Amino acid sequence: MPDQIFEHPRLVAIYDALEGDRDDLDVYVSAAETSNARRVLDIGCGTGSLALRLAAQGLAVTALDPAAGSLDVARRKPGAEQVRWIQGYAVDLPALDVDLVTMTGNVAQAIVDDDDWSLTLTRIHDALRPDGWLVFETRIPARTAWTEWNRRDSFAVRDIPGVGRVESWLETTEVNGPLVSFRWTYVFLGDGEVVTSDSTLRFREFDEVRNDLVEHGFTVRDVRDAPDRPGREMIFHAEQAPGSDIR
């Protein structure tokens, strides 16, 4: 089931305001340009920020997400009619032939089960044209980002137009090997309602990600730093290996 932050009506309504200008998406826009992509699949599209940016540039975009609440927000945005929106997971994808697949933000890490991760990479491989590209990000485990996920370091108050002031903070709830669970808490000061959202991410080591990609028919061409989080994330640029067929 999708996390509450992507489904709860009050949380999806403020998601974009909390995320800000999303300069983290610039690397994906650049990837589309450098790969000369014309057809893109955005997995875990959320409220559609990247999908809509790419569609506005004339690309044919398919956007996939399991959260109906997030997709409802995306479909109401200007230009949404230019995007093909699909609710579901990678297994639910129709036959596609795209040039680029993206997974922004926490999407790759939110796929915590080994079988689900393997199936996702398989379906991405199937959806790509020969020599197509997969670009996604994942946090560097050695940076132990979860040690900063506490109320003291994450507490914020935002005044959101049409909503009012909202307090929020993040707290790690469990660390179990590569799996890190955490809880977001949101307090809507106008009426005092408190809404929480629990999530779990998998922190994969560089070699684990690289080996998984190779096993699923990809060649890792580059691994770059994330401009918005220098030294904290790896952005994988992987090309479908010529002649590979893992089905």
CSV table of C-alpha atoms in Angstrom, one decimal:
chain,number,residue,atom,x,y,z
A,1,MET,CA,0.0,0.0,0.0
A,2,PRO,CA,1.3,3.5,-0.7
A,3,ASP,CA,2.4,5.5,2.2
A,4,GLN,CA,0.0,8.1,3.7
A,5,ILE,CA,2.0,11.0,2.5
A,6,PHE,CA,1.1,9.9,-1.1
A,7,GLU,CA,-2.6,9.1,-0.4
A,8,HIS,CA,-4.0,11.0,2.5
A,9,PRO,CA,-6.1,13.9,1.1
A,10,ARG,CA,-4.6,16.6,3.4
A,11,LEU,CA,-1.0,15.4,2.8
A,12,VAL,CA,-1.2,15.1,-1.0
A,13,ALA,CA,-2.8,18.5,-1.1
A,14,ILE,CA,0.3,20.1,0.4
A,15,TYR,CA,3.0,17.7,-1.0
A,16,ASP,CA,4.2,20.1,-3.7
A,17,ALA,CA,4.3,23.1,-1.3
A,18,LEU,CA,6.5,21.1,1.1
A,19,GLU,CA,8.8,19.8,-1.6
A,20,GLY,CA,9.6,23.3,-2.9
A,21,ASP,CA,11.0,24.1,-6.4
A,22,ARG,CA,12.2,20.5,-7.1
A,23,ASP,CA,15.6,21.4,-8.5
A,24,ASP,CA,16.5,17.7,-7.8
A,25,LEU,CA,14.6,17.0,-11.1
A,26,ASP,CA,17.0,19.0,-13.2
A,27,VAL,CA,19.3,16.0,-13.6
A,28,TYR,CA,16.5,13.9,-15.1
A,29,VAL,CA,15.5,16.7,-17.5
A,30,SER,CA,19.2,16.8,-18.6
A,31,ALA,CA,19.3,13.0,-19.0
A,32,ALA,CA,16.3,13.2,-21.4
A,33,GLU,CA,18.1,15.9,-23.4
A,34,THR,CA,21.5,14.2,-23.6
A,35,SER,CA,19.9,10.8,-24.5
A,36,ASN,CA,17.7,12.5,-27.2
A,37,ALA,CA,14.7,10.8,-25.6
A,38,ARG,CA,11.4,11.3,-27.2
A,39,ARG,CA,9.4,8.7,-25.1
A,40,VAL,CA,9.8,8.6,-21.3
A,41,LEU,CA,8.5,6.3,-18.6
A,42,ASP,CA,8.5,8.0,-15.1
A,43,ILE,CA,8.1,5.3,-12.4
A,44,GLY,CA,6.8,6.6,-9.1
A,45,CYS,CA,5.7,9.8,-10.7
A,46,GLY,CA,3.9,11.1,-7.5
A,47,THR,CA,2.1,14.4,-8.2
A,48,GLY,CA,3.6,14.6,-11.7
A,49,SER,CA,6.3,17.2,-11.3
A,50,LEU,CA,8.9,15.6,-13.7
A,51,ALA,CA,6.3,14.1,-16.0
A,52,LEU,CA,4.7,17.4,-16.7
A,53,ARG,CA,8.1,19.2,-17.2
A,54,LEU,CA,9.0,16.6,-19.8
A,55,ALA,CA,5.6,16.7,-21.5
A,56,ALA,CA,5.8,20.5,-21.7
A,57,GLN,CA,9.0,20.0,-23.8
A,58,GLY,CA,7.1,17.9,-26.3
A,59,LEU,CA,8.1,14.4,-25.0
A,60,ALA,CA,5.6,11.5,-24.9
A,61,VAL,CA,5.4,10.7,-21.2
A,62,THR,CA,3.9,7.7,-19.5
A,63,ALA,CA,3.7,8.2,-15.7
A,64,LEU,CA,3.2,5.4,-13.3
A,65,ASP,CA,2.4,5.5,-9.5
A,66,PRO,CA,0.5,3.2,-7.1
A,67,ALA,CA,-1.0,6.1,-5.2
A,68,ALA,CA,-4.4,7.2,-6.4
A,69,GLY,CA,-4.3,10.4,-4.3
A,70,SER,CA,-1.0,11.6,-5.9
A,71,LEU,CA,-2.3,10.9,-9.3
A,72,ASP,CA,-5.5,12.8,-8.6
A,73,VAL,CA,-3.4,15.9,-7.9
A,74,ALA,CA,-1.2,15.3,-11.0
A,75,ARG,CA,-4.2,15.0,-13.3
A,76,ARG,CA,-5.6,18.3,-12.1
A,77,LYS,CA,-2.4,20.3,-13.1
A,78,PRO,CA,-2.1,22.3,-16.2
A,79,GLY,CA,-0.9,20.2,-19.1
A,80,ALA,CA,-1.9,16.9,-17.5
A,81,GLU,CA,-3.8,15.9,-20.6
A,82,GLN,CA,-0.5,15.5,-22.4
A,83,VAL,CA,0.6,12.7,-20.0
A,84,ARG,CA,-0.5,9.1,-20.0
A,85,TRP,CA,-1.2,8.4,-16.3
A,86,ILE,CA,-1.3,4.8,-15.0
A,87,GLN,CA,-2.1,3.8,-11.4
A,88,GLY,CA,-0.1,0.7,-10.4
A,89,TYR,CA,3.3,-0.9,-10.1
A,90,ALA,CA,5.8,-2.0,-12.7
A,91,VAL,CA,4.0,-5.3,-13.1
A,92,ASP,CA,1.0,-3.3,-14.3
A,93,LEU,CA,2.7,-1.6,-17.2
A,94,PRO,CA,1.4,-2.2,-20.7
A,95,ALA,CA,3.7,-2.9,-23.6
A,96,LEU,CA,6.0,0.1,-24.1
A,97,ASP,CA,8.9,1.1,-26.2
A,98,VAL,CA,10.5,4.1,-24.5
A,99,ASP,CA,13.9,5.8,-24.7
A,100,LEU,CA,14.3,6.6,-21.0
A,101,VAL,CA,13.0,5.3,-17.7
A,102,THR,CA,13.3,7.5,-14.6
A,103,MET,CA,12.9,6.9,-10.9
A,104,THR,CA,13.3,10.1,-8.9
A,105,GLY,CA,13.6,10.8,-5.2
A,106,ASN,CA,13.0,7.8,-3.0
A,107,VAL,CA,11.4,5.6,-5.6
A,108,ALA,CA,14.1,3.0,-6.0
A,109,GLN,CA,14.7,2.8,-2.3
A,110,ALA,CA,11.1,2.4,-1.5
A,111,ILE,CA,11.1,-0.9,-3.4
A,112,VAL,CA,12.4,-2.9,-0.4
A,113,ASP,CA,11.6,-6.5,-1.3
A,114,ASP,CA,14.2,-8.3,-3.4
A,115,ASP,CA,11.7,-10.0,-5.6
A,116,ASP,CA,9.8,-6.7,-6.2
A,117,TRP,CA,13.1,-5.0,-7.1
A,118,SER,CA,14.1,-7.7,-9.5
A,119,LEU,CA,10.6,-7.6,-11.1
A,120,THR,CA,10.8,-3.9,-11.4
A,121,LEU,CA,14.2,-4.0,-13.2
A,122,THR,CA,12.9,-6.8,-15.5
A,123,ARG,CA,9.8,-4.7,-16.4
A,124,ILE,CA,11.9,-1.6,-17.0
A,125,HIS,CA,14.2,-3.7,-19.3
A,126,ASP,CA,11.1,-4.8,-21.2
A,127,ALA,CA,9.7,-1.3,-21.5
A,128,LEU,CA,12.9,0.2,-23.0
A,129,ARG,CA,13.9,0.2,-26.6
A,130,PRO,CA,17.3,-1.4,-27.5
A,131,ASP,CA,20.0,0.9,-26.0
A,132,GLY,CA,17.5,2.8,-24.0
A,133,TRP,CA,18.5,4.4,-20.7
A,134,LEU,CA,17.5,4.0,-17.0
A,135,VAL,CA,18.3,6.9,-14.6
A,136,PHE,CA,17.6,6.8,-10.9
A,137,GLU,CA,19.0,7.9,-7.6
A,138,THR,CA,19.7,6.1,-4.3
A,139,ARG,CA,21.3,7.4,-1.1
A,140,ILE,CA,24.9,6.4,-0.1
A,141,PRO,CA,24.5,4.1,3.0
A,142,ALA,CA,27.8,5.2,4.5
A,143,ARG,CA,26.4,8.7,5.0
A,144,THR,CA,23.8,7.2,7.5
A,145,ALA,CA,21.2,9.8,6.5
A,146,TRP,CA,18.8,8.4,9.1
A,147,THR,CA,20.9,9.6,12.0
A,148,GLU,CA,19.7,13.1,11.1
A,149,TRP,CA,16.0,12.1,10.9
A,150,ASN,CA,14.9,13.4,14.2
A,151,ARG,CA,12.6,16.2,15.5
A,152,ARG,CA,15.4,18.5,16.4
A,153,ASP,CA,17.0,18.5,13.0
A,154,SER,CA,13.9,18.2,10.8
A,155,PHE,CA,11.3,20.4,12.5
A,156,ALA,CA,9.8,23.0,10.2
A,157,VAL,CA,6.8,25.3,10.1
A,158,ARG,CA,5.4,26.4,6.7
A,159,ASP,CA,2.6,28.8,5.9
A,160,ILE,CA,0.9,27.2,2.9
A,161,PRO,CA,-1.6,29.3,0.9
A,162,GLY,CA,-5.2,28.1,1.3
A,163,VAL,CA,-4.2,25.8,4.1
A,164,GLY,CA,-2.4,27.8,6.8
A,165,ARG,CA,0.5,27.0,9.0
A,166,VAL,CA,1.7,23.4,9.1
A,167,GLU,CA,4.3,21.9,11.4
A,168,SER,CA,6.3,18.9,10.3
A,169,TRP,CA,9.1,16.7,11.5
A,170,LEU,CA,10.8,13.4,10.7
A,171,GLU,CA,11.8,10.6,13.1
A,172,THR,CA,13.6,7.3,12.5
A,173,THR,CA,11.7,4.5,14.0
A,174,GLU,CA,13.7,1.4,13.2
A,175,VAL,CA,17.0,0.4,11.6
A,176,ASN,CA,17.1,-3.2,10.5
A,177,GLY,CA,20.2,-3.9,8.4
A,178,PRO,CA,19.7,-2.1,5.1
A,179,LEU,CA,16.0,-1.3,6.0
A,180,VAL,CA,15.3,2.0,7.6
A,181,SER,CA,11.8,2.9,8.8
A,182,PHE,CA,10.7,6.5,9.7
A,183,ARG,CA,7.7,8.5,10.4
A,184,TRP,CA,6.6,12.0,9.2
A,185,THR,CA,4.3,13.9,11.5
A,186,TYR,CA,2.2,16.9,10.3
A,187,VAL,CA,0.3,19.2,12.5
A,188,PHE,CA,-2.3,21.4,10.8
A,189,LEU,CA,-2.3,24.4,13.2
A,190,GLY,CA,-5.6,25.8,11.9
A,191,ASP,CA,-7.7,23.0,13.4
A,192,GLY,CA,-5.0,21.0,15.3
A,193,GLU,CA,-5.3,17.8,13.2
A,194,VAL,CA,-2.3,15.5,13.4
A,195,VAL,CA,-1.5,13.2,10.4
A,196,THR,CA,1.4,10.8,10.3
A,197,SER,CA,3.0,8.8,7.5
A,198,ASP,CA,5.2,5.8,8.0
A,199,SER,CA,7.8,4.7,5.4
A,200,THR,CA,10.6,2.2,4.9
A,201,LEU,CA,13.6,2.6,2.6
A,202,ARG,CA,16.2,0.1,1.6
A,203,PHE,CA,19.8,1.4,1.5
A,204,ARG,CA,21.7,-0.5,-1.2
A,205,GLU,CA,25.5,-0.4,-1.5
A,206,PHE,CA,27.1,0.6,-4.8
A,207,ASP,CA,28.2,-2.9,-5.7
A,208,GLU,CA,24.7,-4.3,-4.9
A,209,VAL,CA,23.0,-1.8,-7.3
A,210,ARG,CA,25.6,-2.3,-10.0
A,211,ASN,CA,25.4,-6.1,-9.9
A,212,ASP,CA,21.6,-6.0,-9.9
A,213,LEU,CA,21.6,-3.8,-13.0
A,214,VAL,CA,24.1,-6.1,-14.8
A,215,GLU,CA,22.1,-9.1,-13.9
A,216,HIS,CA,19.0,-7.5,-15.4
A,217,GLY,CA,20.6,-6.6,-18.8
A,218,PHE,CA,22.0,-3.2,-18.1
A,219,THR,CA,25.4,-1.6,-18.5
A,220,VAL,CA,26.3,1.1,-15.9
A,221,ARG,CA,27.7,3.9,-17.9
A,222,ASP,CA,28.0,6.5,-15.2
A,223,VAL,CA,27.3,7.1,-11.5
A,224,ARG,CA,27.1,10.8,-10.6
A,225,ASP,CA,26.7,12.9,-7.5
A,226,ALA,CA,23.4,14.5,-6.8
A,227,PRO,CA,23.8,18.3,-7.2
A,228,ASP,CA,21.1,19.1,-4.6
A,229,ARG,CA,22.6,16.6,-2.1
A,230,PRO,CA,26.4,16.5,-2.8
A,231,GLY,CA,28.2,13.5,-1.4
A,232,ARG,CA,25.0,11.9,-0.2
A,233,GLU,CA,23.5,10.2,-3.2
A,234,MET,CA,24.4,8.2,-6.3
A,235,ILE,CA,22.6,8.8,-9.6
A,236,PHE,CA,22.9,5.8,-11.8
A,237,HIS,CA,22.9,6.1,-15.6
A,238,ALA,CA,22.5,2.7,-17.0
A,239,GLU,CA,22.0,1.6,-20.6
A,240,GLN,CA,20.2,-1.4,-21.8
A,241,ALA,CA,23.0,-3.8,-22.8
A,242,PRO,CA,23.0,-4.4,-26.6
A,243,GLY,CA,21.3,-7.7,-27.5
A,244,SER,CA,20.3,-8.4,-23.9
A,245,ASP,CA,17.1,-10.3,-23.3
A,246,ILE,CA,16.4,-11.6,-19.8
A,247,ARG,CA,12.9,-12.8,-20.3
